[in-house]
Amino acid sequence: MTNYHKGLLLVLGTALVSGLSIFLNTFAVAGIDPNIFTGLKNIFVGLIITGVVMLTWQRREVRSLERKDWFWLLVVGLIGGGVPFVLFFNGLVLTTGAKAGFIHKTLFIYVAFLAFFFLKERLTKAVVLGFLALTASQILFLQIQPAALTRGDAFILVATLLWAIELVIAKRLMNHILPNIIAASRMLFGGIFIGIYVVATAQWQGILTLSQPQVGWIAVTTLLLVGYVMTFYNGLRYVPAHVASSVLALGAPITLLLQAVFQDKTVSAQQIVGMCLMTVSVLVIIRILVTIWNKPSYVLARDH
């Protein structure tokens, strides 16, 4: 198995975790301030991954980090684990779930654009075609109707753009920094930034009113987020950024299937078509038929 295939399996695992996490988060976030919920999760995830780093051979790599490396890790935390989460959850209050989901699911477009210029990732005709089909599948799956953009939509869009920038920076840092160190920095520093925001806006009292079931939900979703972050960043090390971000789109159909099974949610014919087209699109993008035995030409040589 090549590193490319290993990376794909890890990112596919991320998509599975994402689908399950989104399904469970609908129950977990009930009655909890979303900023407190996200801030606590991010800090706990950061601490857990930091523990993994410091209790293994990877701690030697931490000692070798230079001042400029810590600067960029702080940037990753701010624009990856901090600001966009605040924007996203505040945006959700001001827009519909379908519109927010569609805007967020366009992440792969911005990542591909940035990766083309800053990571020199080559986009083949097949990949571009896959992107177009994936965008169409998102419109069908989320049943998007034309509507004017609201302030909430703008918050979601800015958050998505920040996540795209963060992903490209993280991919660049992986040339000399281990993925787990980047992931730990993203979540821990990001959680601290959210904590500062919560304190500054006088929302911190909500922590004192958390019930035992809510604490339990935070613990469960924290463990899922640990799995999400570790599989994605370790997978990102071996696959192009635009491929990794595209595979994440498969999390949405998984969530819908779980809702259909456990919540008796009706799945429309339009959504079924969207799911099928989405799956085919991702397969085209990762060029699964071409890469059964050979590593694709557009994977950067320095990542291997």
PDB file of C-alpha atoms in Angstrom:
ATOM      1  CA  MET A   1       0.000   0.000   0.000  1.00  0.00           C
ATOM      2  CA  THR A   2       1.404   3.388  -1.011  1.00  0.00           C
ATOM      3  CA  ASN A   3       1.363   6.434   1.221  1.00  0.00           C
ATOM      4  CA  TYR A   4      -1.289   7.897  -1.078  1.00  0.00           C
ATOM      5  CA  HIS A   5      -3.643   4.983  -0.457  1.00  0.00           C
ATOM      6  CA  LYS A   6      -2.941   5.119   3.284  1.00  0.00           C
ATOM      7  CA  GLY A   7      -3.789   8.813   3.251  1.00  0.00           C
ATOM      8  CA  LEU A   8      -7.022   8.154   1.365  1.00  0.00           C
ATOM      9  CA  LEU A   9      -8.099   5.502   3.876  1.00  0.00           C
ATOM     10  CA  LEU A  10      -7.445   7.898   6.747  1.00  0.00           C
ATOM     11  CA  VAL A  11      -9.458  10.709   5.123  1.00  0.00           C
ATOM     12  CA  LEU A  12     -12.275   8.289   4.297  1.00  0.00           C
ATOM     13  CA  GLY A  13     -12.237   7.408   7.981  1.00  0.00           C
ATOM     14  CA  THR A  14     -12.543  11.122   8.712  1.00  0.00           C
ATOM     15  CA  ALA A  15     -15.646  11.318   6.516  1.00  0.00           C
ATOM     16  CA  LEU A  16     -17.216   8.414   8.447  1.00  0.00           C
ATOM     17  CA  VAL A  17     -16.458  10.071  11.782  1.00  0.00           C
ATOM     18  CA  SER A  18     -17.788  13.374  10.431  1.00  0.00           C
ATOM     19  CA  GLY A  19     -21.090  11.837   9.402  1.00  0.00           C
ATOM     20  CA  LEU A  20     -21.556  10.227  12.826  1.00  0.00           C
ATOM     21  CA  SER A  21     -20.416  13.360  14.691  1.00  0.00           C
ATOM     22  CA  ILE A  22     -22.843  15.679  12.906  1.00  0.00           C
ATOM     23  CA  PHE A  23     -25.672  13.246  13.676  1.00  0.00           C
ATOM     24  CA  LEU A  24     -24.789  13.080  17.388  1.00  0.00           C
ATOM     25  CA  ASN A  25     -24.046  16.799  17.706  1.00  0.00           C
ATOM     26  CA  THR A  26     -27.689  17.579  16.975  1.00  0.00           C
ATOM     27  CA  PHE A  27     -28.491  15.910  20.320  1.00  0.00           C
ATOM     28  CA  ALA A  28     -25.352  17.027  22.147  1.00  0.00           C
ATOM     29  CA  VAL A  29     -25.667  20.757  21.510  1.00  0.00           C
ATOM     30  CA  ALA A  30     -29.279  20.963  22.707  1.00  0.00           C
ATOM     31  CA  GLY A  31     -29.505  23.480  25.542  1.00  0.00           C
ATOM     32  CA  ILE A  32     -25.777  24.319  25.500  1.00  0.00           C
ATOM     33  CA  ASP A  33     -24.344  27.629  24.336  1.00  0.00           C
ATOM     34  CA  PRO A  34     -22.618  26.649  21.054  1.00  0.00           C
ATOM     35  CA  ASN A  35     -19.557  28.769  21.837  1.00  0.00           C
ATOM     36  CA  ILE A  36     -19.088  27.044  25.201  1.00  0.00           C
ATOM     37  CA  PHE A  37     -19.761  23.645  23.614  1.00  0.00           C
ATOM     38  CA  THR A  38     -17.195  24.214  20.869  1.00  0.00           C
ATOM     39  CA  GLY A  39     -14.619  25.909  23.069  1.00  0.00           C
ATOM     40  CA  LEU A  40     -14.606  23.116  25.646  1.00  0.00           C
ATOM     41  CA  LYS A  41     -14.434  20.434  22.966  1.00  0.00           C
ATOM     42  CA  ASN A  42     -11.553  22.112  21.144  1.00  0.00           C
ATOM     43  CA  ILE A  43      -9.536  22.581  24.340  1.00  0.00           C
ATOM     44  CA  PHE A  44     -10.090  18.980  25.454  1.00  0.00           C
ATOM     45  CA  VAL A  45      -9.219  17.647  21.999  1.00  0.00           C
ATOM     46  CA  GLY A  46      -6.081  19.771  21.939  1.00  0.00           C
ATOM     47  CA  LEU A  47      -5.052  18.476  25.374  1.00  0.00           C
ATOM     48  CA  ILE A  48      -5.642  14.837  24.379  1.00  0.00           C
ATOM     49  CA  ILE A  49      -3.612  15.094  21.172  1.00  0.00           C
ATOM     50  CA  THR A  50      -0.920  17.054  23.018  1.00  0.00           C
ATOM     51  CA  GLY A  51      -0.769  14.161  25.485  1.00  0.00           C
ATOM     52  CA  VAL A  52      -0.332  11.705  22.600  1.00  0.00           C
ATOM     53  CA  VAL A  53       2.528  13.812  21.250  1.00  0.00           C
ATOM     54  CA  MET A  54       4.284  14.300  24.591  1.00  0.00           C
ATOM     55  CA  LEU A  55       3.981  10.648  25.664  1.00  0.00           C
ATOM     56  CA  THR A  56       5.493   9.279  22.446  1.00  0.00           C
ATOM     57  CA  TRP A  57       8.631   9.772  20.384  1.00  0.00           C
ATOM     58  CA  GLN A  58       6.950  12.771  18.753  1.00  0.00           C
ATOM     59  CA  ARG A  59       7.868  14.980  21.734  1.00  0.00           C
ATOM     60  CA  ARG A  60      11.409  15.177  20.330  1.00  0.00           C
ATOM     61  CA  GLU A  61       9.990  17.014  17.325  1.00  0.00           C
ATOM     62  CA  VAL A  62       8.380  19.624  19.587  1.00  0.00           C
ATOM     63  CA  ARG A  63      11.774  20.559  21.029  1.00  0.00           C
ATOM     64  CA  SER A  64      13.131  21.230  17.545  1.00  0.00           C
ATOM     65  CA  LEU A  65      10.429  23.744  16.619  1.00  0.00           C
ATOM     66  CA  GLU A  66      11.674  27.258  15.938  1.00  0.00           C
ATOM     67  CA  ARG A  67      10.043  30.559  16.862  1.00  0.00           C
ATOM     68  CA  LYS A  68       8.612  30.994  13.361  1.00  0.00           C
ATOM     69  CA  ASP A  69       7.092  27.505  13.586  1.00  0.00           C
ATOM     70  CA  TRP A  70       5.257  28.452  16.782  1.00  0.00           C
ATOM     71  CA  PHE A  71       4.021  31.611  15.069  1.00  0.00           C
ATOM     72  CA  TRP A  72       2.452  29.617  12.242  1.00  0.00           C
ATOM     73  CA  LEU A  73       1.002  27.076  14.677  1.00  0.00           C
ATOM     74  CA  LEU A  74      -0.665  29.968  16.500  1.00  0.00           C
ATOM     75  CA  VAL A  75      -2.021  31.182  13.153  1.00  0.00           C
ATOM     76  CA  VAL A  76      -3.425  27.712  12.469  1.00  0.00           C
ATOM     77  CA  GLY A  77      -5.091  27.767  15.883  1.00  0.00           C
ATOM     78  CA  LEU A  78      -6.563  31.230  15.352  1.00  0.00           C
ATOM     79  CA  ILE A  79      -7.926  30.796  11.810  1.00  0.00           C
ATOM     80  CA  GLY A  80      -8.586  27.056  12.037  1.00  0.00           C
ATOM     81  CA  GLY A  81      -9.669  26.213  15.563  1.00  0.00           C
ATOM     82  CA  GLY A  82     -10.821  29.599  16.841  1.00  0.00           C
ATOM     83  CA  VAL A  83     -12.369  32.408  14.795  1.00  0.00           C
ATOM     84  CA  PRO A  84     -14.187  30.300  12.154  1.00  0.00           C
ATOM     85  CA  PHE A  85     -15.979  28.230  14.805  1.00  0.00           C
ATOM     86  CA  VAL A  86     -17.354  31.399  16.425  1.00  0.00           C
ATOM     87  CA  LEU A  87     -18.384  32.767  13.025  1.00  0.00           C
ATOM     88  CA  PHE A  88     -19.946  29.478  11.944  1.00  0.00           C
ATOM     89  CA  PHE A  89     -22.119  28.931  15.001  1.00  0.00           C
ATOM     90  CA  ASN A  90     -23.201  32.557  15.181  1.00  0.00           C
ATOM     91  CA  GLY A  91     -24.000  32.386  11.471  1.00  0.00           C
ATOM     92  CA  LEU A  92     -26.168  29.306  11.995  1.00  0.00           C
ATOM     93  CA  VAL A  93     -28.485  31.373  14.176  1.00  0.00           C
ATOM     94  CA  LEU A  94     -29.019  33.847  11.340  1.00  0.00           C
ATOM     95  CA  THR A  95     -29.539  31.496   8.386  1.00  0.00           C
ATOM     96  CA  THR A  96     -31.032  28.119   7.479  1.00  0.00           C
ATOM     97  CA  GLY A  97     -29.266  24.819   8.042  1.00  0.00           C
ATOM     98  CA  ALA A  98     -29.461  23.923   4.348  1.00  0.00           C
ATOM     99  CA  LYS A  99     -27.821  27.167   3.199  1.00  0.00           C
ATOM    100  CA  ALA A 100     -25.154  26.914   5.887  1.00  0.00           C
ATOM    101  CA  GLY A 101     -24.461  23.310   4.913  1.00  0.00           C
ATOM    102  CA  PHE A 102     -24.118  24.176   1.238  1.00  0.00           C
ATOM    103  CA  ILE A 103     -21.785  27.109   1.870  1.00  0.00           C
ATOM    104  CA  HIS A 104     -19.610  24.984   4.151  1.00  0.00           C
ATOM    105  CA  LYS A 105     -19.584  22.134   1.625  1.00  0.00           C
ATOM    106  CA  THR A 106     -17.989  24.459  -0.954  1.00  0.00           C
ATOM    107  CA  LEU A 107     -14.783  24.228   1.108  1.00  0.00           C
ATOM    108  CA  PHE A 108     -13.155  21.963  -1.494  1.00  0.00           C
ATOM    109  CA  ILE A 109     -13.469  24.686  -4.165  1.00  0.00           C
ATOM    110  CA  TYR A 110     -11.497  27.248  -2.155  1.00  0.00           C
ATOM    111  CA  VAL A 111      -8.957  24.657  -1.064  1.00  0.00           C
ATOM    112  CA  ALA A 112      -8.376  23.593  -4.670  1.00  0.00           C
ATOM    113  CA  PHE A 113      -7.900  27.212  -5.767  1.00  0.00           C
ATOM    114  CA  LEU A 114      -5.438  27.991  -2.971  1.00  0.00           C
ATOM    115  CA  ALA A 115      -3.608  24.668  -3.336  1.00  0.00           C
ATOM    116  CA  PHE A 116      -3.126  25.280  -7.055  1.00  0.00           C
ATOM    117  CA  PHE A 117      -1.291  28.544  -6.418  1.00  0.00           C
ATOM    118  CA  PHE A 118       0.430  27.942  -3.077  1.00  0.00           C
ATOM    119  CA  LEU A 119       1.037  24.183  -3.043  1.00  0.00           C
ATOM    120  CA  LYS A 120       1.458  23.695  -6.801  1.00  0.00           C
ATOM    121  CA  GLU A 121      -1.123  20.911  -6.833  1.00  0.00           C
ATOM    122  CA  ARG A 122      -2.048  20.116 -10.433  1.00  0.00           C
ATOM    123  CA  LEU A 123      -5.754  19.937 -11.249  1.00  0.00           C
ATOM    124  CA  THR A 124      -6.487  17.525 -14.079  1.00  0.00           C
ATOM    125  CA  LYS A 125      -9.541  17.749 -16.343  1.00  0.00           C
ATOM    126  CA  ALA A 126     -11.022  14.767 -14.503  1.00  0.00           C
ATOM    127  CA  VAL A 127     -10.671  16.555 -11.167  1.00  0.00           C
ATOM    128  CA  VAL A 128     -12.255  19.775 -12.497  1.00  0.00           C
ATOM    129  CA  LEU A 129     -15.146  17.726 -13.902  1.00  0.00           C
ATOM    130  CA  GLY A 130     -15.456  16.008 -10.550  1.00  0.00           C
ATOM    131  CA  PHE A 131     -15.619  19.381  -8.787  1.00  0.00           C
ATOM    132  CA  LEU A 132     -18.452  20.548 -11.043  1.00  0.00           C
ATOM    133  CA  ALA A 133     -20.376  17.332 -10.462  1.00  0.00           C
ATOM    134  CA  LEU A 134     -19.721  17.491  -6.712  1.00  0.00           C
ATOM    135  CA  THR A 135     -21.099  21.042  -6.571  1.00  0.00           C
ATOM    136  CA  ALA A 136     -24.213  19.962  -8.468  1.00  0.00           C
ATOM    137  CA  SER A 137     -24.656  16.993  -6.138  1.00  0.00           C
ATOM    138  CA  GLN A 138     -24.520  19.292  -3.109  1.00  0.00           C
ATOM    139  CA  ILE A 139     -27.309  21.449  -4.577  1.00  0.00           C
ATOM    140  CA  LEU A 140     -29.457  18.356  -5.164  1.00  0.00           C
ATOM    141  CA  PHE A 141     -28.641  16.714  -1.840  1.00  0.00           C
ATOM    142  CA  LEU A 142     -29.263  19.810   0.290  1.00  0.00           C
ATOM    143  CA  GLN A 143     -32.251  20.833  -1.874  1.00  0.00           C
ATOM    144  CA  ILE A 144     -30.936  24.358  -2.227  1.00  0.00           C
ATOM    145  CA  GLN A 145     -33.288  26.983  -3.641  1.00  0.00           C
ATOM    146  CA  PRO A 146     -32.126  30.375  -4.981  1.00  0.00           C
ATOM    147  CA  ALA A 147     -32.193  32.952  -2.179  1.00  0.00           C
ATOM    148  CA  ALA A 148     -30.553  36.217  -1.211  1.00  0.00           C
ATOM    149  CA  LEU A 149     -27.459  36.031   0.967  1.00  0.00           C
ATOM    150  CA  THR A 150     -27.922  37.112   4.575  1.00  0.00           C
ATOM    151  CA  ARG A 151     -25.462  38.279   7.224  1.00  0.00           C
ATOM    152  CA  GLY A 152     -25.530  34.753   8.611  1.00  0.00           C
ATOM    153  CA  ASP A 153     -24.536  33.390   5.197  1.00  0.00           C
ATOM    154  CA  ALA A 154     -21.633  35.850   5.154  1.00  0.00           C
ATOM    155  CA  PHE A 155     -20.445  34.581   8.545  1.00  0.00           C
ATOM    156  CA  ILE A 156     -20.551  30.988   7.274  1.00  0.00           C
ATOM    157  CA  LEU A 157     -18.717  31.934   4.075  1.00  0.00           C
ATOM    158  CA  VAL A 158     -15.920  33.758   5.930  1.00  0.00           C
ATOM    159  CA  ALA A 159     -15.566  30.797   8.306  1.00  0.00           C
ATOM    160  CA  THR A 160     -15.298  28.404   5.350  1.00  0.00           C
ATOM    161  CA  LEU A 161     -12.681  30.594   3.663  1.00  0.00           C
ATOM    162  CA  LEU A 162     -10.640  30.696   6.877  1.00  0.00           C
ATOM    163  CA  TRP A 163     -10.794  26.903   7.144  1.00  0.00           C
ATOM    164  CA  ALA A 164      -9.591  26.630   3.545  1.00  0.00           C
ATOM    165  CA  ILE A 165      -6.641  28.954   4.243  1.00  0.00           C
ATOM    166  CA  GLU A 166      -5.830  27.049   7.427  1.00  0.00           C
ATOM    167  CA  LEU A 167      -5.895  23.716   5.609  1.00  0.00           C
ATOM    168  CA  VAL A 168      -3.426  24.938   2.983  1.00  0.00           C
ATOM    169  CA  ILE A 169      -1.117  26.410   5.653  1.00  0.00           C
ATOM    170  CA  ALA A 170      -1.266  23.124   7.595  1.00  0.00           C
ATOM    171  CA  LYS A 171      -0.397  21.171   4.460  1.00  0.00           C
ATOM    172  CA  ARG A 172       2.616  23.431   3.893  1.00  0.00           C
ATOM    173  CA  LEU A 173       3.755  23.068   7.513  1.00  0.00           C
ATOM    174  CA  MET A 174       3.693  19.286   7.140  1.00  0.00           C
ATOM    175  CA  ASN A 175       6.917  19.582   5.149  1.00  0.00           C
ATOM    176  CA  HIS A 176       8.730  19.788   8.489  1.00  0.00           C
ATOM    177  CA  ILE A 177       6.175  19.523  11.328  1.00  0.00           C
ATOM    178  CA  LEU A 178       4.351  16.325  12.310  1.00  0.00           C
ATOM    179  CA  PRO A 179       0.567  16.272  11.643  1.00  0.00           C
ATOM    180  CA  ASN A 180      -0.278  15.516  15.278  1.00  0.00           C
ATOM    181  CA  ILE A 181       1.631  18.602  16.442  1.00  0.00           C
ATOM    182  CA  ILE A 182      -0.271  20.736  13.940  1.00  0.00           C
ATOM    183  CA  ALA A 183      -3.594  19.157  14.957  1.00  0.00           C
ATOM    184  CA  ALA A 184      -2.883  19.654  18.672  1.00  0.00           C
ATOM    185  CA  SER A 185      -1.957  23.310  18.075  1.00  0.00           C
ATOM    186  CA  ARG A 186      -5.053  23.917  15.960  1.00  0.00           C
ATOM    187  CA  MET A 187      -7.440  22.594  18.586  1.00  0.00           C
ATOM    188  CA  LEU A 188      -5.704  23.758  21.778  1.00  0.00           C
ATOM    189  CA  PHE A 189      -4.832  27.279  20.635  1.00  0.00           C
ATOM    190  CA  GLY A 190      -8.193  27.547  18.891  1.00  0.00           C
ATOM    191  CA  GLY A 191     -10.027  26.471  22.039  1.00  0.00           C
ATOM    192  CA  ILE A 192      -8.117  29.061  24.062  1.00  0.00           C
ATOM    193  CA  PHE A 193      -9.067  31.778  21.563  1.00  0.00           C
ATOM    194  CA  ILE A 194     -12.729  30.740  21.837  1.00  0.00           C
ATOM    195  CA  GLY A 195     -12.395  30.751  25.631  1.00  0.00           C
ATOM    196  CA  ILE A 196     -11.131  34.320  25.519  1.00  0.00           C
ATOM    197  CA  TYR A 197     -14.131  35.262  23.350  1.00  0.00           C
ATOM    198  CA  VAL A 198     -16.554  33.529  25.747  1.00  0.00           C
ATOM    199  CA  VAL A 199     -15.087  35.357  28.738  1.00  0.00           C
ATOM    200  CA  ALA A 200     -15.010  38.698  26.913  1.00  0.00           C
ATOM    201  CA  THR A 201     -18.691  38.364  25.970  1.00  0.00           C
ATOM    202  CA  ALA A 202     -19.710  37.235  29.488  1.00  0.00           C
ATOM    203  CA  GLN A 203     -20.944  33.827  28.310  1.00  0.00           C
ATOM    204  CA  TRP A 204     -18.691  31.804  30.614  1.00  0.00           C
ATOM    205  CA  GLN A 205     -21.379  31.425  33.304  1.00  0.00           C
ATOM    206  CA  GLY A 206     -22.992  28.825  31.065  1.00  0.00           C
ATOM    207  CA  ILE A 207     -20.223  26.399  32.024  1.00  0.00           C
ATOM    208  CA  LEU A 208     -21.472  26.399  35.632  1.00  0.00           C
ATOM    209  CA  THR A 209     -24.981  25.351  34.583  1.00  0.00           C
ATOM    210  CA  LEU A 210     -24.001  22.301  32.521  1.00  0.00           C
ATOM    211  CA  SER A 211     -25.952  19.205  33.532  1.00  0.00           C
ATOM    212  CA  GLN A 212     -24.489  15.718  33.859  1.00  0.00           C
ATOM    213  CA  PRO A 213     -25.996  14.521  30.544  1.00  0.00           C
ATOM    214  CA  GLN A 214     -24.577  17.601  28.796  1.00  0.00           C
ATOM    215  CA  VAL A 215     -21.129  16.889  30.217  1.00  0.00           C
ATOM    216  CA  GLY A 216     -21.497  13.327  28.965  1.00  0.00           C
ATOM    217  CA  TRP A 217     -22.372  14.524  25.464  1.00  0.00           C
ATOM    218  CA  ILE A 218     -19.370  16.846  25.484  1.00  0.00           C
ATOM    219  CA  ALA A 219     -17.151  13.882  26.422  1.00  0.00           C
ATOM    220  CA  VAL A 220     -18.548  11.640  23.662  1.00  0.00           C
ATOM    221  CA  THR A 221     -18.319  14.290  20.946  1.00  0.00           C
ATOM    222  CA  THR A 222     -14.819  15.233  22.137  1.00  0.00           C
ATOM    223  CA  LEU A 223     -13.613  11.672  21.535  1.00  0.00           C
ATOM    224  CA  LEU A 224     -15.194  11.700  18.079  1.00  0.00           C
ATOM    225  CA  LEU A 225     -13.507  15.017  17.323  1.00  0.00           C
ATOM    226  CA  VAL A 226     -10.162  13.533  18.392  1.00  0.00           C
ATOM    227  CA  GLY A 227     -10.697  10.783  15.823  1.00  0.00           C
ATOM    228  CA  TYR A 228     -11.761  13.306  13.182  1.00  0.00           C
ATOM    229  CA  VAL A 229      -8.760  15.600  13.629  1.00  0.00           C
ATOM    230  CA  MET A 230      -6.120  12.870  13.934  1.00  0.00           C
ATOM    231  CA  THR A 231      -7.307  10.877  10.920  1.00  0.00           C
ATOM    232  CA  PHE A 232      -7.727  13.971   8.736  1.00  0.00           C
ATOM    233  CA  TYR A 233      -4.389  15.635   9.453  1.00  0.00           C
ATOM    234  CA  ASN A 234      -2.446  12.394   9.238  1.00  0.00           C
ATOM    235  CA  GLY A 235      -4.246  11.615   5.973  1.00  0.00           C
ATOM    236  CA  LEU A 236      -3.637  15.126   4.646  1.00  0.00           C
ATOM    237  CA  ARG A 237       0.081  14.462   4.967  1.00  0.00           C
ATOM    238  CA  TYR A 238      -0.096  11.938   2.138  1.00  0.00           C
ATOM    239  CA  VAL A 239      -2.781  13.209  -0.247  1.00  0.00           C
ATOM    240  CA  PRO A 240      -3.276  16.534  -2.068  1.00  0.00           C
ATOM    241  CA  ALA A 241      -5.245  19.113  -0.117  1.00  0.00           C
ATOM    242  CA  HIS A 242      -7.966  19.348  -2.786  1.00  0.00           C
ATOM    243  CA  VAL A 243      -8.517  15.578  -2.687  1.00  0.00           C
ATOM    244  CA  ALA A 244      -8.696  15.458   1.120  1.00  0.00           C
ATOM    245  CA  SER A 245     -11.242  18.289   1.298  1.00  0.00           C
ATOM    246  CA  SER A 246     -13.362  16.679  -1.426  1.00  0.00           C
ATOM    247  CA  VAL A 247     -13.557  13.316   0.346  1.00  0.00           C
ATOM    248  CA  LEU A 248     -14.972  15.066   3.433  1.00  0.00           C
ATOM    249  CA  ALA A 249     -18.162  15.716   1.430  1.00  0.00           C
ATOM    250  CA  LEU A 250     -19.071  12.047   1.937  1.00  0.00           C
ATOM    251  CA  GLY A 251     -19.847  12.802   5.573  1.00  0.00           C
ATOM    252  CA  ALA A 252     -23.171  14.448   4.652  1.00  0.00           C
ATOM    253  CA  PRO A 253     -24.826  11.341   3.121  1.00  0.00           C
ATOM    254  CA  ILE A 254     -23.701   9.307   6.138  1.00  0.00           C
ATOM    255  CA  THR A 255     -25.476  11.744   8.446  1.00  0.00           C
ATOM    256  CA  LEU A 256     -28.652  11.575   6.346  1.00  0.00           C
ATOM    257  CA  LEU A 257     -28.623   7.758   6.358  1.00  0.00           C
ATOM    258  CA  LEU A 258     -28.269   7.722  10.153  1.00  0.00           C
ATOM    259  CA  GLN A 259     -31.190  10.148  10.423  1.00  0.00           C
ATOM    260  CA  ALA A 260     -33.272   7.945   8.129  1.00  0.00           C
ATOM    261  CA  VAL A 261     -32.550   4.814  10.199  1.00  0.00           C
ATOM    262  CA  PHE A 262     -32.770   6.204  13.732  1.00  0.00           C
ATOM    263  CA  GLN A 263     -35.070   9.218  13.333  1.00  0.00           C
ATOM    264  CA  ASP A 264     -37.341   8.015  10.521  1.00  0.00           C
ATOM    265  CA  LYS A 265     -36.306  10.976   8.400  1.00  0.00           C
ATOM    266  CA  THR A 266     -37.715  10.807   4.883  1.00  0.00           C
ATOM    267  CA  VAL A 267     -35.095  10.756   2.135  1.00  0.00           C
ATOM    268  CA  SER A 268     -36.360  12.327  -1.089  1.00  0.00           C
ATOM    269  CA  ALA A 269     -35.600  11.071  -4.585  1.00  0.00           C
ATOM    270  CA  GLN A 270     -33.672  14.303  -5.197  1.00  0.00           C
ATOM    271  CA  GLN A 271     -31.438  13.571  -2.195  1.00  0.00           C
ATOM    272  CA  ILE A 272     -30.827  10.003  -3.361  1.00  0.00           C
ATOM    273  CA  VAL A 273     -29.719  11.303  -6.768  1.00  0.00           C
ATOM    274  CA  GLY A 274     -27.529  13.847  -4.991  1.00  0.00           C
ATOM    275  CA  MET A 275     -25.912  11.158  -2.822  1.00  0.00           C
ATOM    276  CA  CYS A 276     -25.177   8.942  -5.823  1.00  0.00           C
ATOM    277  CA  LEU A 277     -23.721  11.826  -7.827  1.00  0.00           C
ATOM    278  CA  MET A 278     -21.694  12.931  -4.803  1.00  0.00           C
ATOM    279  CA  THR A 279     -20.156   9.484  -4.390  1.00  0.00           C
ATOM    280  CA  VAL A 280     -19.303   9.198  -8.082  1.00  0.00           C
ATOM    281  CA  SER A 281     -17.840  12.711  -8.052  1.00  0.00           C
ATOM    282  CA  VAL A 282     -15.518  11.946  -5.154  1.00  0.00           C
ATOM    283  CA  LEU A 283     -14.373   8.738  -6.845  1.00  0.00           C
ATOM    284  CA  VAL A 284     -13.535  10.747  -9.961  1.00  0.00           C
ATOM    285  CA  ILE A 285     -11.653  13.341  -7.928  1.00  0.00           C
ATOM    286  CA  ILE A 286      -9.477  10.820  -6.115  1.00  0.00           C
ATOM    287  CA  ARG A 287      -9.066   8.938  -9.419  1.00  0.00           C
ATOM    288  CA  ILE A 288      -9.665   5.639  -7.689  1.00  0.00           C
ATOM    289  CA  LEU A 289      -9.714   3.689 -10.950  1.00  0.00           C
ATOM    290  CA  VAL A 290      -6.356   5.067 -12.023  1.00  0.00           C
ATOM    291  CA  THR A 291      -4.613   4.764  -8.654  1.00  0.00           C
ATOM    292  CA  ILE A 292      -5.302   1.128  -7.803  1.00  0.00           C
ATOM    293  CA  TRP A 293      -1.629   0.311  -8.235  1.00  0.00           C
ATOM    294  CA  ASN A 294       0.102   3.565  -9.080  1.00  0.00           C
ATOM    295  CA  LYS A 295       0.487   6.809  -7.195  1.00  0.00           C
ATOM    296  CA  PRO A 296      -1.147   9.727  -9.067  1.00  0.00           C
ATOM    297  CA  SER A 297       1.125  12.218 -10.765  1.00  0.00           C
ATOM    298  CA  TYR A 298      -0.355  15.240  -9.025  1.00  0.00           C
ATOM    299  CA  VAL A 299       0.653  14.143  -5.511  1.00  0.00           C
ATOM    300  CA  LEU A 300       3.572  16.332  -4.474  1.00  0.00           C
ATOM    301  CA  ALA A 301       6.795  14.368  -4.354  1.00  0.00           C
ATOM    302  CA  ARG A 302       7.947  16.090  -1.157  1.00  0.00           C
ATOM    303  CA  ASP A 303       5.040  14.532   0.745  1.00  0.00           C
ATOM    304  CA  HIS A 304       6.388  11.042   0.193  1.00  0.00           C
TER     305      HIS A 304
END
